Each structure stands twice: as structure tokens, then as C-alpha cells.
Tab-separated table of C-alpha atoms and ligand atoms in Angstrom:
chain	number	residue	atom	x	y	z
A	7	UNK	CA	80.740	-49.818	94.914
A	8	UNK	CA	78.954	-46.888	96.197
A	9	UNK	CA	79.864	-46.099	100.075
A	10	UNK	CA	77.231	-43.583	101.242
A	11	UNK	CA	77.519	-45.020	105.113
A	12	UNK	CA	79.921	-42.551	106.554
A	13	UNK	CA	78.482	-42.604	109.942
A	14	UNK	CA	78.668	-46.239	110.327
A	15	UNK	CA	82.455	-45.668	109.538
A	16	UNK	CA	84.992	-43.961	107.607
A	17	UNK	CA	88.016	-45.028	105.010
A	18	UNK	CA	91.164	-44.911	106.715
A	19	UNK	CA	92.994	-42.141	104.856
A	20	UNK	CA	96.314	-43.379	102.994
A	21	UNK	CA	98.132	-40.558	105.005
A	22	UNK	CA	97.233	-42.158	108.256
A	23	UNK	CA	97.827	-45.815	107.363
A	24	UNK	CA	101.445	-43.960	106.166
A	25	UNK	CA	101.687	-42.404	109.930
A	26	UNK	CA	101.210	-45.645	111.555
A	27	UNK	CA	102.862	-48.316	109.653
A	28	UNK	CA	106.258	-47.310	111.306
A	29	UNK	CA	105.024	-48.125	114.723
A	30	UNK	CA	104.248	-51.178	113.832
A	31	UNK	CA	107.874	-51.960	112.451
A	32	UNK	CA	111.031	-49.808	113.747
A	33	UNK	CA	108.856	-48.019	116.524
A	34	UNK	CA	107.804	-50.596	118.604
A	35	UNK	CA	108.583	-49.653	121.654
A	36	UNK	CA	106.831	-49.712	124.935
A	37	UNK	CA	105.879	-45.872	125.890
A	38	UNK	CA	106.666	-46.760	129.420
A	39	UNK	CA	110.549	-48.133	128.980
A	40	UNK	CA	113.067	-45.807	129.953
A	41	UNK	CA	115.946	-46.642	126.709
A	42	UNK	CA	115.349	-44.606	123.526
A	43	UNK	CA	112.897	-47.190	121.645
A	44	UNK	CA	110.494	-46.475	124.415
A	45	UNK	CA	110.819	-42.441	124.780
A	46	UNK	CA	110.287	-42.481	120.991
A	47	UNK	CA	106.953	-44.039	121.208
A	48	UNK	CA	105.772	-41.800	124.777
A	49	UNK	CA	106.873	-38.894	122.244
A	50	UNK	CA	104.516	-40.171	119.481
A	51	UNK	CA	101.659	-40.396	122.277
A	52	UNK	CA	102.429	-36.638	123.625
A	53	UNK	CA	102.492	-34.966	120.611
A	54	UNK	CA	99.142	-35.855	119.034
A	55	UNK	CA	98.100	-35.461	122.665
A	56	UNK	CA	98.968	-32.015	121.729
A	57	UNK	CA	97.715	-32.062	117.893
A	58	UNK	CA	93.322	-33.285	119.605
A	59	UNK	CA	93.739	-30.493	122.539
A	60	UNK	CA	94.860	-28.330	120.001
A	61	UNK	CA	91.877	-28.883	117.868
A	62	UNK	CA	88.893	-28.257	120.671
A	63	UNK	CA	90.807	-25.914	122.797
A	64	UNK	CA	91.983	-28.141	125.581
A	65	UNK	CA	95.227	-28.502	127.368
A	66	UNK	CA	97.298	-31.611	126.576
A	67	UNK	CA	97.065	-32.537	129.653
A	68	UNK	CA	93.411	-33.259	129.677
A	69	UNK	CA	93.104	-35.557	126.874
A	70	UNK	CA	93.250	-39.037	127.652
A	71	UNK	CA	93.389	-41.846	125.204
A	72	UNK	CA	90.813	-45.024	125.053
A	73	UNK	CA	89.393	-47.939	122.454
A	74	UNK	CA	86.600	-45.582	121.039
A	75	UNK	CA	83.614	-43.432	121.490
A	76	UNK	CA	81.936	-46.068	123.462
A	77	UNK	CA	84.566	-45.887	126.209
A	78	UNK	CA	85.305	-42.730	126.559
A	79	UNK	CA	81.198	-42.352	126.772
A	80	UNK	CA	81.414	-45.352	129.778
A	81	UNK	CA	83.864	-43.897	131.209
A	82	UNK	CA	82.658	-40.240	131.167
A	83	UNK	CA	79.295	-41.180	132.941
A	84	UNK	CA	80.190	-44.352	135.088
A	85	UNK	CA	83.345	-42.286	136.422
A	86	UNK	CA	81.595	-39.080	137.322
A	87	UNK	CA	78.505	-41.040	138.618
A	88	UNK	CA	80.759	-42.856	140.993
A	89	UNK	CA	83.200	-39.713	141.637
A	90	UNK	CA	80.105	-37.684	142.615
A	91	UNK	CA	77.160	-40.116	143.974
A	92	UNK	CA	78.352	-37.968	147.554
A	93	UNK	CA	76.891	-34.789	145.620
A	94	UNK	CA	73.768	-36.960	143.921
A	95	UNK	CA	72.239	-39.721	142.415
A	96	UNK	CA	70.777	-37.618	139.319
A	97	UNK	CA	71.485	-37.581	135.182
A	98	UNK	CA	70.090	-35.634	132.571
A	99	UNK	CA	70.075	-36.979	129.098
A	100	UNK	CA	67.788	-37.175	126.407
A	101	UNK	CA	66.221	-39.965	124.387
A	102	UNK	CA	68.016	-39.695	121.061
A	103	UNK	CA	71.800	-40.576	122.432
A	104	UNK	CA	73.598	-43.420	121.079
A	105	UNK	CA	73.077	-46.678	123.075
A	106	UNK	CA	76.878	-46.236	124.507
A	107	UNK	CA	75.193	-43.405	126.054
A	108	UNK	CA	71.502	-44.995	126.965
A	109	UNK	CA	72.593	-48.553	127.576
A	110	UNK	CA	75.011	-46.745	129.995
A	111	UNK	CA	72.243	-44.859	131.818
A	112	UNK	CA	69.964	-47.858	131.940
A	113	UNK	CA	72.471	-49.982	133.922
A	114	UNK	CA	73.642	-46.545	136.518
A	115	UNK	CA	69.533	-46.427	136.510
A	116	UNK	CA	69.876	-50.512	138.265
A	117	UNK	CA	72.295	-48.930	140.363
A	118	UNK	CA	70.361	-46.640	142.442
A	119	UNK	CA	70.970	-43.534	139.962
A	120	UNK	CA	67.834	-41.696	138.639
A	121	UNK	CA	67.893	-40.496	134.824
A	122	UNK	CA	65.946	-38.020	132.734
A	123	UNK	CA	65.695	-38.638	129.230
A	124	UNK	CA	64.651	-35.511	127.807
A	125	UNK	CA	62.523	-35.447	124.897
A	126	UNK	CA	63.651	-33.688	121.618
A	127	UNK	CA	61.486	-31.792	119.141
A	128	UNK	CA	60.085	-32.901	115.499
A	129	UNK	CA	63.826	-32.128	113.992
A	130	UNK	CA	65.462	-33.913	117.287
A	131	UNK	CA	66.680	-30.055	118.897
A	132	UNK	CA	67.060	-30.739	122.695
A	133	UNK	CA	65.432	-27.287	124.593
A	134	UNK	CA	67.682	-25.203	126.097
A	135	UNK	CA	64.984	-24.569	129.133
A	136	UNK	CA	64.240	-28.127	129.365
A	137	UNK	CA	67.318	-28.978	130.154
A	138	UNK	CA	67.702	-26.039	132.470
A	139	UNK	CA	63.793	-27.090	134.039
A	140	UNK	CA	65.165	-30.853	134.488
A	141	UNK	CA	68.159	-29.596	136.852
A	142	UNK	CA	67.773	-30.232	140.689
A	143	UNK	CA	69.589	-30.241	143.274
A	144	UNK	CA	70.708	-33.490	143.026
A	145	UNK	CA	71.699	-33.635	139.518
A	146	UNK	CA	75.254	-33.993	139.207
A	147	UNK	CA	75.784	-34.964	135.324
A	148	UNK	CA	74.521	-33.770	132.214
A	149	UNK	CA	75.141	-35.615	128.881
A	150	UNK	CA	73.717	-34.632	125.634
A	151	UNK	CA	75.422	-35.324	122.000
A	152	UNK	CA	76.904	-32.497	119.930
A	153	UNK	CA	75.343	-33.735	116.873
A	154	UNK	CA	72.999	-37.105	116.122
A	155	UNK	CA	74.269	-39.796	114.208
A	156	UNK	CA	70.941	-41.032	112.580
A	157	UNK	CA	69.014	-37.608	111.575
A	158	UNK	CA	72.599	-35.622	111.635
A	159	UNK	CA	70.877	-32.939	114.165
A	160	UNK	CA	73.394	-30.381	115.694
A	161	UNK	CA	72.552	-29.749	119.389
A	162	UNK	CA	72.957	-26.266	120.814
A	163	UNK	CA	75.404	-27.465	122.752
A	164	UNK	CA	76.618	-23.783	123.970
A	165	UNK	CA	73.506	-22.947	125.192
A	166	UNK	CA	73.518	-26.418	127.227
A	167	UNK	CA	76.919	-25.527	128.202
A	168	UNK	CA	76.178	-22.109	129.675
A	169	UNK	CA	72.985	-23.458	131.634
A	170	UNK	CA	75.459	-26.299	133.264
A	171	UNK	CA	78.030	-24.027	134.513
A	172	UNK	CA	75.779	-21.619	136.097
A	173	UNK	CA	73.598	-24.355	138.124
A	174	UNK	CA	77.055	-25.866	138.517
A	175	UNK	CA	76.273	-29.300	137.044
A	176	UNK	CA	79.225	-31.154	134.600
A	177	UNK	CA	78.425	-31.416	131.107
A	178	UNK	CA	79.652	-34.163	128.894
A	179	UNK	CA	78.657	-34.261	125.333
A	180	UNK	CA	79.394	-37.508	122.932
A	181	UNK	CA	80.703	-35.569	119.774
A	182	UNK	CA	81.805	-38.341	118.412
A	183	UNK	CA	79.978	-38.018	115.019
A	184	UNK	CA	81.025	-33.896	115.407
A	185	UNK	CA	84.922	-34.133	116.117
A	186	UNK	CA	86.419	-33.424	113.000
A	187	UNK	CA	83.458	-32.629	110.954
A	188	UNK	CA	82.549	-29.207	112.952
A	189	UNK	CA	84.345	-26.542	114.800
A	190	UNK	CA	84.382	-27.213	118.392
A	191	UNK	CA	86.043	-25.358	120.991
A	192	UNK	CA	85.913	-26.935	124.678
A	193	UNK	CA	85.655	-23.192	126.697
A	194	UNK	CA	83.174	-21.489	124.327
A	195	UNK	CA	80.882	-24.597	124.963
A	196	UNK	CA	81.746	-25.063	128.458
A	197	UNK	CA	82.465	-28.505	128.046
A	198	UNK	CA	83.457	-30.340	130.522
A	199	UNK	CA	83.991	-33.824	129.143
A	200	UNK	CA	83.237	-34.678	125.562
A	201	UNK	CA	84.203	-38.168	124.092
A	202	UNK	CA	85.474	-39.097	120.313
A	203	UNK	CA	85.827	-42.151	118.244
A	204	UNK	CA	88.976	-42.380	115.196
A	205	UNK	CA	87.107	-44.478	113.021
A	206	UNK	CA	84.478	-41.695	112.537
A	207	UNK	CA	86.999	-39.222	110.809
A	208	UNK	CA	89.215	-41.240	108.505
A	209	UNK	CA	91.550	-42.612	111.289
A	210	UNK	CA	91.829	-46.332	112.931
A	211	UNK	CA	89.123	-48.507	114.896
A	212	UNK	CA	89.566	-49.026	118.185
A	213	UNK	CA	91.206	-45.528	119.191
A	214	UNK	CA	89.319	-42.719	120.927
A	215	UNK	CA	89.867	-39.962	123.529
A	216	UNK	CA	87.454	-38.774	126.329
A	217	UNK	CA	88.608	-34.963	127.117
A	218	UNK	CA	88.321	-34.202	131.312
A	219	UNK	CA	88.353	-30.418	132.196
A	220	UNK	CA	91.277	-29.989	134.918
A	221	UNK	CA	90.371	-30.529	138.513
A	222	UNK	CA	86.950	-32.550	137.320
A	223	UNK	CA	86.801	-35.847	140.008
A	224	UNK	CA	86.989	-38.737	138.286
A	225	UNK	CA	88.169	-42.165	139.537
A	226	UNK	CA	90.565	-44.428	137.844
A	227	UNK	CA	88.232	-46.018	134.750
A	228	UNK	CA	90.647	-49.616	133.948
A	229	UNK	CA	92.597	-50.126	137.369
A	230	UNK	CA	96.509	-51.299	136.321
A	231	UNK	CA	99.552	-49.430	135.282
A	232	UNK	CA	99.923	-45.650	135.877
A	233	UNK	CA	99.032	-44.662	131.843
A	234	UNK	CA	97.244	-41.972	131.037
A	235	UNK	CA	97.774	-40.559	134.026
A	236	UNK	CA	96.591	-43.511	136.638
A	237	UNK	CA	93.178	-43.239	134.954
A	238	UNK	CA	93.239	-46.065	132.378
A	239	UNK	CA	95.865	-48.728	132.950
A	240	UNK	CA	96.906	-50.769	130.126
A	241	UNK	CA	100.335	-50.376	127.611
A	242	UNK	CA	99.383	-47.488	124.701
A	243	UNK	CA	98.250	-48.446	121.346
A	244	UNK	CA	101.073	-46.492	119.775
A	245	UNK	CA	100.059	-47.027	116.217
A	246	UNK	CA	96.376	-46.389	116.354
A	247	UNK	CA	97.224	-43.038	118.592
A	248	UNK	CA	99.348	-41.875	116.105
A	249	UNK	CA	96.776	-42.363	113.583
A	250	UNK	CA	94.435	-41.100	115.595
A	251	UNK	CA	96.533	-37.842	115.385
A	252	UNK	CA	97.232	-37.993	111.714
A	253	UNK	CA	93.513	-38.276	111.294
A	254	UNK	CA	92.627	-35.030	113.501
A	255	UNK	CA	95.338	-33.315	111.675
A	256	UNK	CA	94.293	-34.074	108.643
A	257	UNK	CA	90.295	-33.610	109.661
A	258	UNK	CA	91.552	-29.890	110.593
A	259	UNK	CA	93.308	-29.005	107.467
A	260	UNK	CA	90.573	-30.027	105.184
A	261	UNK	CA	86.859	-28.802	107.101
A	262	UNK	CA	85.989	-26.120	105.545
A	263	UNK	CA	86.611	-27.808	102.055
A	264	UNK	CA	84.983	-30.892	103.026
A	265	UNK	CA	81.979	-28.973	104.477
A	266	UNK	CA	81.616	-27.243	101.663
A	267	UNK	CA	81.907	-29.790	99.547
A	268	UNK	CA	79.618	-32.469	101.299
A	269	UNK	CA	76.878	-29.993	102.692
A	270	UNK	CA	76.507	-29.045	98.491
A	271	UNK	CA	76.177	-33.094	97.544
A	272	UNK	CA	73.715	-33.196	100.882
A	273	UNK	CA	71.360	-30.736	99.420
A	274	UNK	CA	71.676	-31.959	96.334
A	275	UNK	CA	70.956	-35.357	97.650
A	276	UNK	CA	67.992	-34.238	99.770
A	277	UNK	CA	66.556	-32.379	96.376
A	278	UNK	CA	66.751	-34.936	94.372
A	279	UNK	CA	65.019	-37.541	96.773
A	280	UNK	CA	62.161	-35.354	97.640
A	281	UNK	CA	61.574	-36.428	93.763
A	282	UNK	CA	59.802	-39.366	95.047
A	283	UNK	CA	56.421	-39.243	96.609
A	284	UNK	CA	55.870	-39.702	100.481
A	285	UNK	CA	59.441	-39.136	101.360
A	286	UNK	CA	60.267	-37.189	104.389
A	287	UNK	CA	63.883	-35.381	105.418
A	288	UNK	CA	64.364	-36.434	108.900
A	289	UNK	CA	66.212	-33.987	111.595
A	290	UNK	CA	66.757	-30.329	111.307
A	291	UNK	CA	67.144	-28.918	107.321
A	292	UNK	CA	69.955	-26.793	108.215
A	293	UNK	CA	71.223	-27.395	111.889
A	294	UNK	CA	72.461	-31.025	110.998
A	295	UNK	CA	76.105	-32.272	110.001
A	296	UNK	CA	77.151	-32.007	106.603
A	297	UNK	CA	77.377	-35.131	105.321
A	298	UNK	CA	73.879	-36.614	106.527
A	299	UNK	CA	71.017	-37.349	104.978
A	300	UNK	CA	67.899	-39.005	106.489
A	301	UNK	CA	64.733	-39.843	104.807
A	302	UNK	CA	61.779	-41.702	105.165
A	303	UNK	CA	59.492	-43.754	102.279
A	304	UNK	CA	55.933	-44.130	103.338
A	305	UNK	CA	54.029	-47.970	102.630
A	306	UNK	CA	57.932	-49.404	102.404
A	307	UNK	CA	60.454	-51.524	104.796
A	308	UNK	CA	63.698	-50.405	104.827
A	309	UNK	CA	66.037	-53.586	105.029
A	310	UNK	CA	64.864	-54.747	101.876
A	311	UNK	CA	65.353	-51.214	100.639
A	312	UNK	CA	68.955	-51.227	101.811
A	313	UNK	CA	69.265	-55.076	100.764
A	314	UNK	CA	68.314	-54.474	97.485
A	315	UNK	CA	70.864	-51.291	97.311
A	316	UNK	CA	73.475	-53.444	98.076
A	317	UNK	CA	72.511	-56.075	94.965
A	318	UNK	CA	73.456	-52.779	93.175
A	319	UNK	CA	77.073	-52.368	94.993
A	320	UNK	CA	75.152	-49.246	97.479
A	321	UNK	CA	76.420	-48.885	100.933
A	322	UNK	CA	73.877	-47.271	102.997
A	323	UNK	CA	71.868	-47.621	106.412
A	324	UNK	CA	68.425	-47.833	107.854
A	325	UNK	CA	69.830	-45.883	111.101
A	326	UNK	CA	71.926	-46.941	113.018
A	327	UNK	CA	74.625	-50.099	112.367
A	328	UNK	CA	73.812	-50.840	116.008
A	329	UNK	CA	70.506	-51.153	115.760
A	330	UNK	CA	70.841	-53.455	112.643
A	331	UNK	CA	69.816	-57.377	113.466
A	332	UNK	CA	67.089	-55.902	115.694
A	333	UNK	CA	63.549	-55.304	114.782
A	334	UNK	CA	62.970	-52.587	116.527
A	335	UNK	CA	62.555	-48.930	114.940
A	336	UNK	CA	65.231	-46.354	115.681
A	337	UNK	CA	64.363	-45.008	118.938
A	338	UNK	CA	65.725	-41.774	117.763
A	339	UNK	CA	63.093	-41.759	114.740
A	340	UNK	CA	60.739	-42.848	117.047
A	341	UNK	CA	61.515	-39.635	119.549
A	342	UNK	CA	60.806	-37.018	116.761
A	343	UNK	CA	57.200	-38.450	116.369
A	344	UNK	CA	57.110	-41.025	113.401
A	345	UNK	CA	55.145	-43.755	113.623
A	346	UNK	CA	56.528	-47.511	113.721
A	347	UNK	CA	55.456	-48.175	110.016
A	348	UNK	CA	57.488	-44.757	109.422
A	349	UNK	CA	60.284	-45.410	111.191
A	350	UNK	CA	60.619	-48.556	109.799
A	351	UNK	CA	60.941	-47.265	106.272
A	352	UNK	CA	63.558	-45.423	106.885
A	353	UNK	CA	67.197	-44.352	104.895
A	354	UNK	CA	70.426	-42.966	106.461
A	355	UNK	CA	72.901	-41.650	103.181
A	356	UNK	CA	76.280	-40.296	104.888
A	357	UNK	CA	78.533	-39.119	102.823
A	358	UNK	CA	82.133	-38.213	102.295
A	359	UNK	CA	84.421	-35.916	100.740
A	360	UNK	CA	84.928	-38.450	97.779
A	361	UNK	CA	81.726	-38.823	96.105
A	362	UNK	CA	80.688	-37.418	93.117
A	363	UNK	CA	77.275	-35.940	91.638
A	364	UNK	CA	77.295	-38.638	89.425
A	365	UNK	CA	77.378	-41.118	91.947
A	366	UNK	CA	74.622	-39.595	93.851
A	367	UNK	CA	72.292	-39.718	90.410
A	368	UNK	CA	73.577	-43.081	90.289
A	369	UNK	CA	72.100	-44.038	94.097
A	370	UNK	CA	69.054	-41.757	93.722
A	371	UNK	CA	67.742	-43.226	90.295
A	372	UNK	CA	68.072	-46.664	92.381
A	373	UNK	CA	66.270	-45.728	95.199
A	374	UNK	CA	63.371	-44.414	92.981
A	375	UNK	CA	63.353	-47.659	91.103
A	376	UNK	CA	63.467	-49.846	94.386
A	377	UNK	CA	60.484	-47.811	96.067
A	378	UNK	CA	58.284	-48.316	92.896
A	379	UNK	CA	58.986	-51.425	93.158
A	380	UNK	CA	58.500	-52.173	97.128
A	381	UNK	CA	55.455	-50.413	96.998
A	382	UNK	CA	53.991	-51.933	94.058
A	383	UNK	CA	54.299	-55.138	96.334
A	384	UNK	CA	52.780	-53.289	99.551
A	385	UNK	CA	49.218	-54.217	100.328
A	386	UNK	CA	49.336	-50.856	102.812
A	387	UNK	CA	50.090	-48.671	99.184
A	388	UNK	CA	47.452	-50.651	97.582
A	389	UNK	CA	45.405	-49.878	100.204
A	390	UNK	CA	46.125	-46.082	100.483
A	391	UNK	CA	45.648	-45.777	96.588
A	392	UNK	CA	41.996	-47.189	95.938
B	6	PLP	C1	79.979	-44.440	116.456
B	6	PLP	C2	79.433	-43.706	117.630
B	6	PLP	C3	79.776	-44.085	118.940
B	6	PLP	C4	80.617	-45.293	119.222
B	6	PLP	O1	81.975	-45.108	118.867
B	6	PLP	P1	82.900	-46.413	118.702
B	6	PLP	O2	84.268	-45.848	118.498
B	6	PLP	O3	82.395	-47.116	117.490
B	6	PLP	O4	82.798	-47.200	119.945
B	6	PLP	C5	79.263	-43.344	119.990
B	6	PLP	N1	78.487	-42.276	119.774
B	6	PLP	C6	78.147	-41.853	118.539
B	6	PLP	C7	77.290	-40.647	118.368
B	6	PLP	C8	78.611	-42.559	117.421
B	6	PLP	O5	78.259	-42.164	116.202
């Protein structure tokens, strides 16, 4: 088997599975008990509290634990909608988020809030200015995604951040495919929430953290007991914290390496597939993570280009995993201009620090054979050829 779907999720790394497996067993304790079993785990729980503000420049004491990217994205925007609706009724996104994001706008959007969805350009790079042009004085949130998980595009999230804190609006960005792949540091961005999944970097499903800048309003997001400081009730996942922490820890020791490794398979990738004719790179050719690849095969469909990869044992995507099972194009492909027929044909290759150049021959030799043979099938190639 090939894996080349990196985005949809990761391998959890043997080192983290090693981290956790004790609180499973000996560890079990509840953090919340006062006898030794239970300070042992509230221990576990501070310290890679520590090891993620560490990592982005945050205190510790502004981290707070959840099941994923999607809450911590839920919580970012339903809390500070609610927190500030006093201040404002107005959001400013854009239209290439993940649906944790959208879907989340949509339903403050039934609730009286008003939403922008800003549009991005032909590589999916949100404007600066527009963003700054959408502010009024009613806006009291803007979210915007470090980096996109279909096309890979990295946002200049500084620049965002700078124009926030001046007009004095929040900023949260979803850097959930970003957080441990690039560099990011909270007060150089002038973030003021950002939200991160485990599962994307190696570590555990169902484990995430939403970062909120100290003194930020925000009301309590699960009403119960007083974890995570009042703010999300419920007894601590010990083990998937933990390897939550083991898997920023280990994300931190090994980025450049990995970056250098994956962004020289990536172009290698991108070369070799620009071997076949019509094929387009989608998002930015240099401002876009690492590991992602994104192309497009005119006159073809791309579920039976990814169902015929996996007849030969290749793991790989047509966008995004949420958008499989619909028939709808990617509405991110569909924001940087392609057309429906374009968007449908469409191939997302993430990658990780274990392949090889061989396997990438491997998947690329396949893809040329399965595009020959799609299109040899396609009355719209027929058409285009005579
Ligand atoms: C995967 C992903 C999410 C959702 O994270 P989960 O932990 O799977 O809930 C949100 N945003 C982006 C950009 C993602 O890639």
C-alpha cells in the first residue's frame, strides 16, 4: 500500500502510541481526584499543556484541550459570537475554509449574525486589503485558515494578524493542517485564537486544542465540571492528551527535516505529473505546505481516478474526505476559478516523511496509465481531439 492522503489523516507515530499506552493501564486516574493516581494524570495534562504553548508561543495557561479541529473551530466562533454579539453581529471569513469553519458560519448566519466570505485569488491567497476593506464597525471576528487543506495554500496570516489588531477585531485562524508542519508563533501573527487537530500530525483522533489569548471573552463552550478552566466541562482524555503532546514534541524535533524532505518529493511529484497533458497544479507553487500536492486532469472524473488507484493499493483524495459521498465539486476548487468539469477531475497527493522516490514513480506511472485510460473512454476527449 501506497498512503499519499496525509491530510485526510496521519499514522500514529510508534513513539506516541508508546506515550499513551501507560495511561491506559497504571495511569488511570481521574485528573480531578485529589490521591496520587489522580495528581499523576493532572500532571500529564499540564505538562504537554506546556510542551503546545511552547511550540506557538503561548502561555500554558491559554491552551485548552478539546475532541479535534472541528471543536476547537465551533467553539472559537460560536463562543466569541455569543461573548461579543453586545459589540456586533459581524464575521469575516473567506470561501475556501473547511466546512467546521463554513457550516459554522452558515448556522451563526440563521442566527441573526451577518458573514463575509471573502473571495481568494487563482492560487487561493486571501488579500490582505480585502480583509482590511471588509472590516466595519460591527465586525467583531475574523477567521481565516493558516494554510488550506485541499490546494495546501499558506495564508499571510501576519499580515491578517496586524490588520486585526489595529481595527481591534479578534482573529482566529484554523491551523489545523499548519500546526506541526510550519513555524508558527502566536505574537508575531497576532493570533488571537487558532485551533488544532492531533490526528493531523502523527498523534491520536479525537484530541485537539483551541489556543485563547488572555483576557479574550469567551463563555463556557460544554457547560459541566470546572476542566479546562470552567470552559469545557467533561473528565480529560488523559491518554490522547498525552499523545497529543508526544506528537507536538515530536512534530518540533523533526520540521525542518521533514520539510525538507517532503517539499523535495512535492516538487518532484508536481514535475513528474505535469508529464501528462492537461494537468494543472492547483494553489500557490511555492506558498503552500510541504507535503501537498493538487492537480487537476482535464476530460476525466476523479472518483474513478482515485477508485481505480486504490485497485492498485494507492491512498489518495479528490479533495477533501469530507466532501467525499457528495457530488458536489470542492468549493475551494471552485473559489480559485475552475470550472465544475475541472473541479471534478481533480487529485489531492499528501505526503509524509516516509515515502520514497520510488514510491512516487510507482503512483505517478499509475496515474498516467489511469488518465489514458479514462480519457480514452471520455466522449468530452473525443470530442476535444477531432
Ligand atoms: C482536518 C481538518 C479539520 C477538522 O479536524 P478534526 O480533528 O478532524 O475534527 C479542520 N480544519 C482543517 C483545515 C482540517 O484539515
Amino acid at each position: 500500500m501506497i498512503y499519499l492522503d496525509n491530510a485526510a489523516t496521519t499514522k500514529t507515530a510508534p513513539e506516541v502510541v508508546e506515550a499513551m499506552l501507560p495511561y491506559f493501564t497504571e495511569q488511570y486516574g481521574n485528573a480531578s481526584s485529589i490521591y496520587g493516581l489522580g495528581s499523576a494524570s493532572k500532571g500529564a495534562i499540564n505538562h504537554v499543556r506546556q510542551i503546545i504553548a511552547d511550540s506557538i508561543g503561548a502561555k500554558r495557561e491559554e491552551i485548552y484541550f478539546t475532541a479535534g479541529g472541528t471543536e476547537a473551530d465551533n467553539w472559537a466562533i460560536k463562543a466569541t459570537a455569543e461573548a461579543y454579539a453586545y459589540k456586533g453581529k459581524h464575521i469575516i471569513t473567506t470561501k475556501i475554509e473547511h466546512h467546521a469553519v463554513l457550516h459554522t458560519c452558515e448556522y451563526l448566519e440563521k442566527q441573526g449574525y451577518e458573514v463575509t466570505y471573502l473571495e481568494v485569488d487563482e492560487f487561493g491567497c486571501v488579500a490582505p486589503e480585502a480583509v482590511k476593506a471588509a472590516i466595519r464597525p460591527d465586525t467583531i471576528l475574523i477567521s481565516i485558515m493558516y494554510a488550506n487543506n485541499e490546494i495546501g495554500t499558506i495564508e499571510p496570516i501576519a499580515e491578517i494578524g496586524a490588520i486585526a489588531k489595529e481595527k481591534g477585531v479578534l482573529f482566529h485562524t484554523d491551523a489545523v493542517q499548519a500546526f506541526g508542519q510550519l513555524p508558527i508563533d502566536v505574537e508575531e501573527c497576532h493570533i488571537d485564537m487558532l485551533s488544532a487537530s492531533g490526528h493531523k500530525l502523527n498523534g491520536p483522533k479525537g484530541i485537539g486544542f483551541l489556543y485563547i489569548r488572555t483576557g479574550i471573552k469567551s463563555r463556557s463552550f460544554i457547560h459541566g465540571g470546572a476542566q479546562e478552566r470552567s470552559r469545557r466541562g467533561g473528565t480529560e482524555n488523559v491518554p490522547a492528551i498525552v499523545g497529543l503532546g508526544a506528537a507536538t514534541a515530536r512534530a518540533v524535533r523533526m520540521m525542518s527535516e521533514k520539510t525538507a524532505k517532503e517539499t523535495e518529493l512535492r516538487d518532484y511529484l508536481i514535475k513528474r505529473l505535469e508529464e501528462i497533458p492537461y494537468c494543472r497544479l492547483n494553489g500557490h507553487p511555492i506558498k503552500r505546505l510541504p507535503n501537498n500536492v493538487n492537480v487537476s486532469f482535464s476530460f476525466i472524473e476523479g472518483e474513478s481516478l482515485l477508485i481505480m488507484l486504490d485497485m492498485k493499493g494507492i491512498c489518495a483524495s479528490s479533495g477533501s474526505a469530507c466532501t467525499s459521498g457528495s457530488l458536489d465539486p470542492s468549493h475551494v476548487l471552485l473559489a480559485i476559478g475552475l470550472k465544475h468539469e475541472e473541479a471534478h477531475g481533480s487529485l489531492r497527493l499528501t505526503l509524509s516523511e516516509e515515502n520514497t522516490k520510488e514510491e512516487i514513480d510507482v503512483v505517478v506511472e499509475a496515474v498516467k496509465e489511469i488518465v489514458q485510460r479514462l480519457r480514452d473512454m471520455s466522449p468530452l476527449y473525443e470530442d476535444f481531439r477531432y
